[in-house]
Coordinates of C-alpha atoms and ligand atoms in Angstrom, one line a residue:
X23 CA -89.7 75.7 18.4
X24 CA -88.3 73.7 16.0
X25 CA -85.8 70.5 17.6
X26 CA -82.1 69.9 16.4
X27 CA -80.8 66.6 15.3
X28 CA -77.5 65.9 15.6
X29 CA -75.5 62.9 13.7
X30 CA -72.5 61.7 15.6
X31 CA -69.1 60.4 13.6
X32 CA -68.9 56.2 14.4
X33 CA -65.9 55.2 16.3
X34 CA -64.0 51.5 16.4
X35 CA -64.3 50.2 13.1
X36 CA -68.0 51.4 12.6
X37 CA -68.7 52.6 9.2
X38 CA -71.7 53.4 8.9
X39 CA -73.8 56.4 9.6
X40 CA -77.3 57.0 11.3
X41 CA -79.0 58.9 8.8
X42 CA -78.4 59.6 4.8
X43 CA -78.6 63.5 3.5
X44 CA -81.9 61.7 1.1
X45 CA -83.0 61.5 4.9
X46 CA -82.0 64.8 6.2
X47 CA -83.2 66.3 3.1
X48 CA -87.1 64.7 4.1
X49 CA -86.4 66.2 7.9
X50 CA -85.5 69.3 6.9
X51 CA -89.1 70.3 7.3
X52 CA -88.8 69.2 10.5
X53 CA -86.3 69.9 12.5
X54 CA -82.5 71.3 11.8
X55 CA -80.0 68.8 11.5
X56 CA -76.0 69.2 12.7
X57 CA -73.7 66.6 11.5
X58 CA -70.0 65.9 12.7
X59 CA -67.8 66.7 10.3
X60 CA -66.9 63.3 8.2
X61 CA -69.7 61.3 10.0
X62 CA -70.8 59.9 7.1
X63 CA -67.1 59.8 5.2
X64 CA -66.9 55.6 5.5
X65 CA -70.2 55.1 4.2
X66 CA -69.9 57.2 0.9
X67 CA -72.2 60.4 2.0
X68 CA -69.6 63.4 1.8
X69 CA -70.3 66.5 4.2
X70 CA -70.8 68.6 1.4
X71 CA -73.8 66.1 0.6
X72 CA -75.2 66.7 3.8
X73 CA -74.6 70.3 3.8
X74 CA -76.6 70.1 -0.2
X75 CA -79.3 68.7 1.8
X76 CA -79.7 71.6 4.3
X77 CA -77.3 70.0 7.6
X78 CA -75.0 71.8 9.0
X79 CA -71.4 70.6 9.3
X80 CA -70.0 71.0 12.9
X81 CA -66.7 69.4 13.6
X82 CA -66.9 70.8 17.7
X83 CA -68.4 67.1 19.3
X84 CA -69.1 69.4 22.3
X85 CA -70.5 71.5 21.1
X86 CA -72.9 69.6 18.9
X87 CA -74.0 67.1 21.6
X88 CA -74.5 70.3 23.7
X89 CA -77.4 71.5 21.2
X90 CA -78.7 68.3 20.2
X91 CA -82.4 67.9 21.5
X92 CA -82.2 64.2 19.7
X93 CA -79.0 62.6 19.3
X94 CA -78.5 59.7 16.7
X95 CA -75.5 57.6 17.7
X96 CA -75.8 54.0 16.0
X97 CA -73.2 52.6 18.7
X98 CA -70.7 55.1 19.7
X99 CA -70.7 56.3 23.4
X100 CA -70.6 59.8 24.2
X101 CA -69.3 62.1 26.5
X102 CA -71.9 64.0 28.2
X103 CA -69.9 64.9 31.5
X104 CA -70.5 68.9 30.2
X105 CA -74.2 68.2 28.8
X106 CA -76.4 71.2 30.2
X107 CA -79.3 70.3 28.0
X108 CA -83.0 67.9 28.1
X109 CA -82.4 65.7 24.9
X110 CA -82.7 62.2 23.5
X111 CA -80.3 60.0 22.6
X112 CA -81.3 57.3 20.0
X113 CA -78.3 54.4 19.3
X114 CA -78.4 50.7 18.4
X115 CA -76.4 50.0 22.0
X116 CA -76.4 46.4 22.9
X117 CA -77.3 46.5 26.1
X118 CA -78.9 43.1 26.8
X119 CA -75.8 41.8 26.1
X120 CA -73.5 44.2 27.7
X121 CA -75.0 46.5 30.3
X122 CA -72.2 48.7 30.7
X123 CA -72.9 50.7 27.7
X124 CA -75.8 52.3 29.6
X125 CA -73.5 53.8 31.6
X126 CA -71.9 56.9 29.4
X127 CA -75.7 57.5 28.8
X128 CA -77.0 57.8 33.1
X129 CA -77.2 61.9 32.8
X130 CA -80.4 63.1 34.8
X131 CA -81.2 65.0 31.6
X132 CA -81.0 62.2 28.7
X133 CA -83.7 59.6 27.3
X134 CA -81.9 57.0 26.1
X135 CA -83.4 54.7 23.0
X136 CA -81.6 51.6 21.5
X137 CA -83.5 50.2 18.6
X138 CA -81.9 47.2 19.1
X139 CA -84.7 46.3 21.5
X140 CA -87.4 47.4 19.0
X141 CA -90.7 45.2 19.2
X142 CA -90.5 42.3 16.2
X143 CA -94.1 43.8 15.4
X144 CA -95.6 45.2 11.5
X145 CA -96.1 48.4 13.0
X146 CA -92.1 48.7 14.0
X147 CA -91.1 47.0 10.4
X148 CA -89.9 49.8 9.6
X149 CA -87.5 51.0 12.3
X150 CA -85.8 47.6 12.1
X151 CA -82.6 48.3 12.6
X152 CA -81.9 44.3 13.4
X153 CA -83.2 43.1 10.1
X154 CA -81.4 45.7 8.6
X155 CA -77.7 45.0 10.0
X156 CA -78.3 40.8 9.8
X157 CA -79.8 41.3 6.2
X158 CA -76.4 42.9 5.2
X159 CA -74.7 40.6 7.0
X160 CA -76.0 37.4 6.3
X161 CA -75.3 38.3 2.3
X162 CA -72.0 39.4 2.8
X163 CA -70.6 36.7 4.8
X164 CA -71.4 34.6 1.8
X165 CA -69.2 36.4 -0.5
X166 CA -66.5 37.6 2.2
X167 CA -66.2 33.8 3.2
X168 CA -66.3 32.5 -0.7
X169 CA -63.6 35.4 -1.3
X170 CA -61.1 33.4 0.8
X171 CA -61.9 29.2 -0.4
X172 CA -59.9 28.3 -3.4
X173 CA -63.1 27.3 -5.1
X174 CA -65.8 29.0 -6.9
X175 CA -69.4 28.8 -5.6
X176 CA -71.6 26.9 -8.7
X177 CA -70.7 24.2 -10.9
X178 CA -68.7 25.4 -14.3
X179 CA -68.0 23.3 -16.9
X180 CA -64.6 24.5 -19.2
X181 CA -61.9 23.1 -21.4
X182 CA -60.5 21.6 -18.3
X183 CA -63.2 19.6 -17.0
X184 CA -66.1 20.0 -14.9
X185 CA -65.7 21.9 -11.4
X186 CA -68.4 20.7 -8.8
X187 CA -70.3 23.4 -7.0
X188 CA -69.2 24.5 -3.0
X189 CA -70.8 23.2 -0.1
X190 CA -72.8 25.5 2.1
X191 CA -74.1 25.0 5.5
X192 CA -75.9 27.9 7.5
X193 CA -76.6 27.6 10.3
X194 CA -79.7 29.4 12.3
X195 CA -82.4 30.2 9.5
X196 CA -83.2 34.3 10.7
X197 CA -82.9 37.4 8.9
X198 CA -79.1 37.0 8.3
X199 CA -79.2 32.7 7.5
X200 CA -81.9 33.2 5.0
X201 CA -79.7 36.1 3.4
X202 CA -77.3 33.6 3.4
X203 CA -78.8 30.8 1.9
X204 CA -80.3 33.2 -0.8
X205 CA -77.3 34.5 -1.8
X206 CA -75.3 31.2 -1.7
X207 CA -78.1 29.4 -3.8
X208 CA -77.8 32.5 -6.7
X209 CA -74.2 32.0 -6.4
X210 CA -74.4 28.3 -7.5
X211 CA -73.6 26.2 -4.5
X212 CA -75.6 23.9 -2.9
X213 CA -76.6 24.8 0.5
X214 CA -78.1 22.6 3.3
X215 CA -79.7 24.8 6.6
X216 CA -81.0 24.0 10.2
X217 CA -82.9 25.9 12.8
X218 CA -84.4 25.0 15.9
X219 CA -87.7 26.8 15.2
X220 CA -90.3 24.8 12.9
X221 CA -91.5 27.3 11.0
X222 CA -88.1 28.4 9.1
X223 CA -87.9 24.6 7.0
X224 CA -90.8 26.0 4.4
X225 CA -88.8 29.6 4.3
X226 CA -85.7 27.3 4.1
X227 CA -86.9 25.1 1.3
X228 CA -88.5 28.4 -0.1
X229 CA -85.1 29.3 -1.1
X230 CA -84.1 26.3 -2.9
X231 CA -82.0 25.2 -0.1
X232 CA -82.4 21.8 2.2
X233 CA -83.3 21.7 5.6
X234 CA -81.3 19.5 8.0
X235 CA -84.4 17.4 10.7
X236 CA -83.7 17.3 14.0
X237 CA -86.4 16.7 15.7
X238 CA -86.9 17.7 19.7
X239 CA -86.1 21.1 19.4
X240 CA -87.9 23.5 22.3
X241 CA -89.8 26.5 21.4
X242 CA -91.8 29.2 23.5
X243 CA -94.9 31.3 21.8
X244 CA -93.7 33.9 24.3
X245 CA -90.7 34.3 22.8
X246 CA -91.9 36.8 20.5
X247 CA -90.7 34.5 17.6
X248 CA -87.1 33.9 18.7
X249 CA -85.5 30.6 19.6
X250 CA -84.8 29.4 23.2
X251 CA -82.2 28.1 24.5
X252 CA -81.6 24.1 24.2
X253 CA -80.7 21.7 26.6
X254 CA -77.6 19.8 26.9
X255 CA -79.0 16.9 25.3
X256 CA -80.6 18.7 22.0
X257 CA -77.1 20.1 21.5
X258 CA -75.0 17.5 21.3
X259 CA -77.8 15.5 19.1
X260 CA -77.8 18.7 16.7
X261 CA -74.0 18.9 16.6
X262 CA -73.7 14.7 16.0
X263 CA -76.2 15.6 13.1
X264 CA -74.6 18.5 11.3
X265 CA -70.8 17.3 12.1
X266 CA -72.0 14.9 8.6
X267 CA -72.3 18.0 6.6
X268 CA -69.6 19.8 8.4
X269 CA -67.2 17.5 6.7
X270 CA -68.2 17.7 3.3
X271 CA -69.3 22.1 3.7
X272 CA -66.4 24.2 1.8
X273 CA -68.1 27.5 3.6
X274 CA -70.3 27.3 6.9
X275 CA -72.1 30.2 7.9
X276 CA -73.4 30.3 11.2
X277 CA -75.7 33.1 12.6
X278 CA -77.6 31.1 15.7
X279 CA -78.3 33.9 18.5
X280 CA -80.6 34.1 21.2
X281 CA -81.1 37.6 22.8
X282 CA -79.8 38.1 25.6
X283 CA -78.2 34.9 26.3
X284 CA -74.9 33.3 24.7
X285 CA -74.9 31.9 21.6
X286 CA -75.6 28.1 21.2
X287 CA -72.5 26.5 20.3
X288 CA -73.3 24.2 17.5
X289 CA -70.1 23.5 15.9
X290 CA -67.7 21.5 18.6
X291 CA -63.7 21.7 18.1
X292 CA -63.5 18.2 17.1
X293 CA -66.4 18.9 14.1
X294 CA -64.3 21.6 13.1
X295 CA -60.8 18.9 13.0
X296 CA -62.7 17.1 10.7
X297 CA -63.4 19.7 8.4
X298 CA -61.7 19.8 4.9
X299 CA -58.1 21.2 4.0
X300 CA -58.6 25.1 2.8
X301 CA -62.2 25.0 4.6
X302 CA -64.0 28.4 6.2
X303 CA -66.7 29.1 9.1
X304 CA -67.8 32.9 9.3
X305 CA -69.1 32.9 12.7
X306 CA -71.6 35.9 12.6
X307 CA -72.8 35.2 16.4
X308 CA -69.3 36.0 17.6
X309 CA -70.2 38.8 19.6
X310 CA -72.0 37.2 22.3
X311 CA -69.7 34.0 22.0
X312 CA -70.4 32.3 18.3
X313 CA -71.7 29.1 18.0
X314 CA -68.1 27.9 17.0
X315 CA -66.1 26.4 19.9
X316 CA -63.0 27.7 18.1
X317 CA -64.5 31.4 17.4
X318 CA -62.7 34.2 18.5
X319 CA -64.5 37.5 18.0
X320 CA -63.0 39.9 15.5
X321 CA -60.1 37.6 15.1
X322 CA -59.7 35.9 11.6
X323 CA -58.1 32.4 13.2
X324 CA -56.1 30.1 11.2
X325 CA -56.4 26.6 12.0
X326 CA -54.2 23.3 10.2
X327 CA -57.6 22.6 7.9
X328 CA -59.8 25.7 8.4
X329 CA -60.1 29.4 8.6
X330 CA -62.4 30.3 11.2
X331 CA -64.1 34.2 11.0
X332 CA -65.1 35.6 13.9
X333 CA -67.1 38.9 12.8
X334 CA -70.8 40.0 13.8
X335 CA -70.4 43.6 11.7
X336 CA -69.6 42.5 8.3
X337 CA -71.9 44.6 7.5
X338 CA -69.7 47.6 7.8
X339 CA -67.7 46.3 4.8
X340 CA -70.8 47.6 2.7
X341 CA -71.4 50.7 5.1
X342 CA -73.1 52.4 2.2
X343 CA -76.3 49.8 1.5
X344 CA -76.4 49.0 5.1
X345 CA -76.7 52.8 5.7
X346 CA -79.5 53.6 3.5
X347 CA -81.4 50.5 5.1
X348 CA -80.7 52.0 8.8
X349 CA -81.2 55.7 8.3
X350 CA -84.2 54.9 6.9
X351 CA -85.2 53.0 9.9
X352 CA -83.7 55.8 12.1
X353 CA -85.7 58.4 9.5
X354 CA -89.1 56.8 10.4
X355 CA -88.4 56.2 14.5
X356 CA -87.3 60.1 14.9
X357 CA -90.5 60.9 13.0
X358 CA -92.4 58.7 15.0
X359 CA -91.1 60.0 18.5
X360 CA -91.8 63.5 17.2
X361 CA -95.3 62.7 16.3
X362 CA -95.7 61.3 20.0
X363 CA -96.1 63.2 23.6
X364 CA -93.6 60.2 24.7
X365 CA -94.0 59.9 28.6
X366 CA -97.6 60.5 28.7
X367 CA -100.0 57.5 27.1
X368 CA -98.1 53.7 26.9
X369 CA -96.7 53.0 23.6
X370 CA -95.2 49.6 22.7
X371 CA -92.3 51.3 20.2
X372 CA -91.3 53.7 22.6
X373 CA -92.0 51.5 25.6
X374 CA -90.0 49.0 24.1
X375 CA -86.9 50.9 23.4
X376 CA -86.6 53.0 25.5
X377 CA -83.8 52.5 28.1
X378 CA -83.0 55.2 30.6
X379 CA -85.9 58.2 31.9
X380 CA -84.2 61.2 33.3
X381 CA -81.3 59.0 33.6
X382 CA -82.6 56.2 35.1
X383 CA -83.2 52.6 33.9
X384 CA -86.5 52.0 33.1
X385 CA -86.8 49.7 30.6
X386 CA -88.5 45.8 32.1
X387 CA -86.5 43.6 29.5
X388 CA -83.5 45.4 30.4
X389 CA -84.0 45.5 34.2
X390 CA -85.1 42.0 34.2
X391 CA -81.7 41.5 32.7
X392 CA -79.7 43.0 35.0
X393 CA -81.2 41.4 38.0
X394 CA -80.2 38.4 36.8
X395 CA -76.6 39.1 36.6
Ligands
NAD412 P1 -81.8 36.0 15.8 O1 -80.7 36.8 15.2 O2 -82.1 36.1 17.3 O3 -81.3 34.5 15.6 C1 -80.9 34.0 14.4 C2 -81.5 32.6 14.2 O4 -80.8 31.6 15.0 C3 -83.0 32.4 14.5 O5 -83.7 32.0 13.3 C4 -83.0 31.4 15.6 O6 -84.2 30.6 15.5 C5 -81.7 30.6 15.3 N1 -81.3 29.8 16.5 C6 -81.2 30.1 17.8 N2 -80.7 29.1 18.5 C7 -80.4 28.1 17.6 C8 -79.9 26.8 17.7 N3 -79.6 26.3 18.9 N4 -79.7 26.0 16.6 C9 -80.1 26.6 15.4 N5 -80.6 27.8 15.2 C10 -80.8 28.6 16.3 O7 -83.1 36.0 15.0 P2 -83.6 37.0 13.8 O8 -83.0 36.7 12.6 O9 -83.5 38.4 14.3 O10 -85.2 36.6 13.7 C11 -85.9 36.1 14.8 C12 -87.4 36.1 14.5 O11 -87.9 37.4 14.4 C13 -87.8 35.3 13.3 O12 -89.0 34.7 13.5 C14 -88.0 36.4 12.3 O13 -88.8 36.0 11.2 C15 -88.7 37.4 13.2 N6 -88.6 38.8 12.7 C16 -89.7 39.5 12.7 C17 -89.7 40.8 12.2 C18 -91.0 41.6 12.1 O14 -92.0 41.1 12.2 N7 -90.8 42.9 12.1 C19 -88.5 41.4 11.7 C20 -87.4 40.6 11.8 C21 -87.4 39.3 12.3

């Protein structure tokens, strides 16, 4: 028998939706697809676009989670207290970082997925709903956090004189820093970057940006390509070395993170003192602390000198691009899980991501998590 999607409506300021109709119209073959009415409104894709694409529009939540066999939710929790049917959920939940958003999801009849958790391997490239979210991010913190200094990003020369170009710093070199730098260096301005792993200098100076030494730095191979965390010592040599571009930066973008730990905080109070008059920090690792001392998350904070941004989902202010890059990561992991007899041989996607079994937890990373809490 053929299995029914349904598309939940994002809540609390989420604006972006977990498939496009150009996806439903590919899974049409499929499966059937419900979508809640308006779940696609913030991100531009209009229910009668779905319904063009063969969905159906159902505005009963109840009723839809009810008949979902797979449920796509990129971060919104959902009631099942009345659920009476086997299904799947698949979300984006952060759960390394805050368990409690398994708990909605602990019914004895739900699967629950989180991409977030998705192997960083070529086979899951695809699904990567990370890259996806920190690409959009990492180029729109540029432009929201150039939208709010007096000063334009490259050098202009005009009747009036010569304007100099901005001064850039991002900090962490990932998926969302090298967005960052990208963007900053086709804006104009001159950017300088650090990271703690090696390999991110060449990508770094790859971009036309420069890459701030610090030698000392750890890294692990078993990391799976991510940073670890520093000790005490490290830090405070990193943040004596960057508060010298801190000074002179118009914009810093900082985007350090490492999973399932607080952010490394990389920019002390006092740096941030010494920063220039009309002066901005978007703090995309706010979320699990920033790497700002100052950073508040989802606040904008006015200081005497500096505006600090404390936002980790700017990239809900282009809900429409950022939707086309997730749905079509959500596209290819439903297809994937279809194609698969899930529980019966290992599989390092599904393995990976998947949280709860009949309700229960049985995901290593994430139960290695919570025994350490
Ligand atoms: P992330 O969001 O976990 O972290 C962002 C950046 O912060 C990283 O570059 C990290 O090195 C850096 N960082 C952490 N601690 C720091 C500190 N103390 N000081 C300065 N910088 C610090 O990382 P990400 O952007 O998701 O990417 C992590 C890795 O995964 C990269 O190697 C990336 O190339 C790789 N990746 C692989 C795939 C794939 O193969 N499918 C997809 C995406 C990313």
């Amino acid at each position: 028998m053929m299995k029914t999607i349904g598309i939940l409506k994002e809540s609390n300021g989420v604006s972006v939706v977990t498939l496009t109709p150009f996806n439903v119209e590919k899974l049409k073959e499929l499966c059937t697809v419900m979508v809640e009415t308006e779940a696609g409104h913030q991100a531009g894709f209009s229910d009668e676009a779905y319904a063009m694409a063969g969905a159906t529009i159902i505005s009963d939540r109840e009723q839809l989670v009810n008949d979902a066999d797979i449920l796509l939710t990129h971060s919104a929790t959902v009631d099942l207290s009345g659920n009476k049917k086997r299904k799947v959920v698949i979300g984006s939940h952060n759960i390394l970082d805050d368990y409690s958003r398994i708990l909605s999801f602990q019914d004895p009849l739900v699967d629950l997925y989180s991409l977030t958790l998705l192997p960083r391997t070529t086979k899951a490239q695809s699904m990567d709903v990370l890259s996806s979210m920190a690409a959009m991010s990492g180029y729109q913190a540029v432009l929201y956090g150039l939208n709010k200094l007096g000063t334009i990003a490259p050098m202009m020369s005009s009747a009036g004189g010569t304007l100099q170009p901005a001064k850039v710093l991002v900090l962490g070199a990932g998926v969302a820093g090298l967005q960052a730098i990208a963007t900053a260096k086709r804006l104009g301005a001159i950017v300088h970057a650090f990271d703690v792993r090696k390999q991110t200098k060449s990508e770094v100076e790859s971009l036309g940006a420069s890459f701030i030494e610090i030698v000392g730095a750890k890294e692990d191979e078993a990391s799976g390509g991510y940073a670890i965390e520093q000790d005490e010592d490290f830090t405070t040599k990193v943040q004596e070395s960057i508060a010298t571009f801190s000074k002179e930066a118009n914009l810093i973008i900082t985007t350090a993170r490492i999973p399932g730990k607080p952010a490394p905080k990389l920019i002390t109070k006092k740096m941030v003192d010494d920063m220039q008059l009309g002066s901005v920090i978007v703090d995309l690792a706010a979320d699990t602390g920033g790497n700002c001392a100052y950073t508040e998350n989802q606040k904008e904070h006015q200081l005497e000198n500096v505006l600090i941004i404390g936002n980790s989902s700017v990239f809900n202010t282009v809900a429409t691009s950022t939707s086309i890059l997730l749905g079509n990561n959500y596209f290819t992991f439903v297809k994937y899980l279809m194609s698969k007899n899930q529980m019966e041989t290992p599989d390092e996607i599904l393995d990976g991501t998947r949280i709860t079994a009949n309700g229960k937890v049985v995901n290593e990373r994430v139960i290695a998590e919570i025994n350490t809490y």
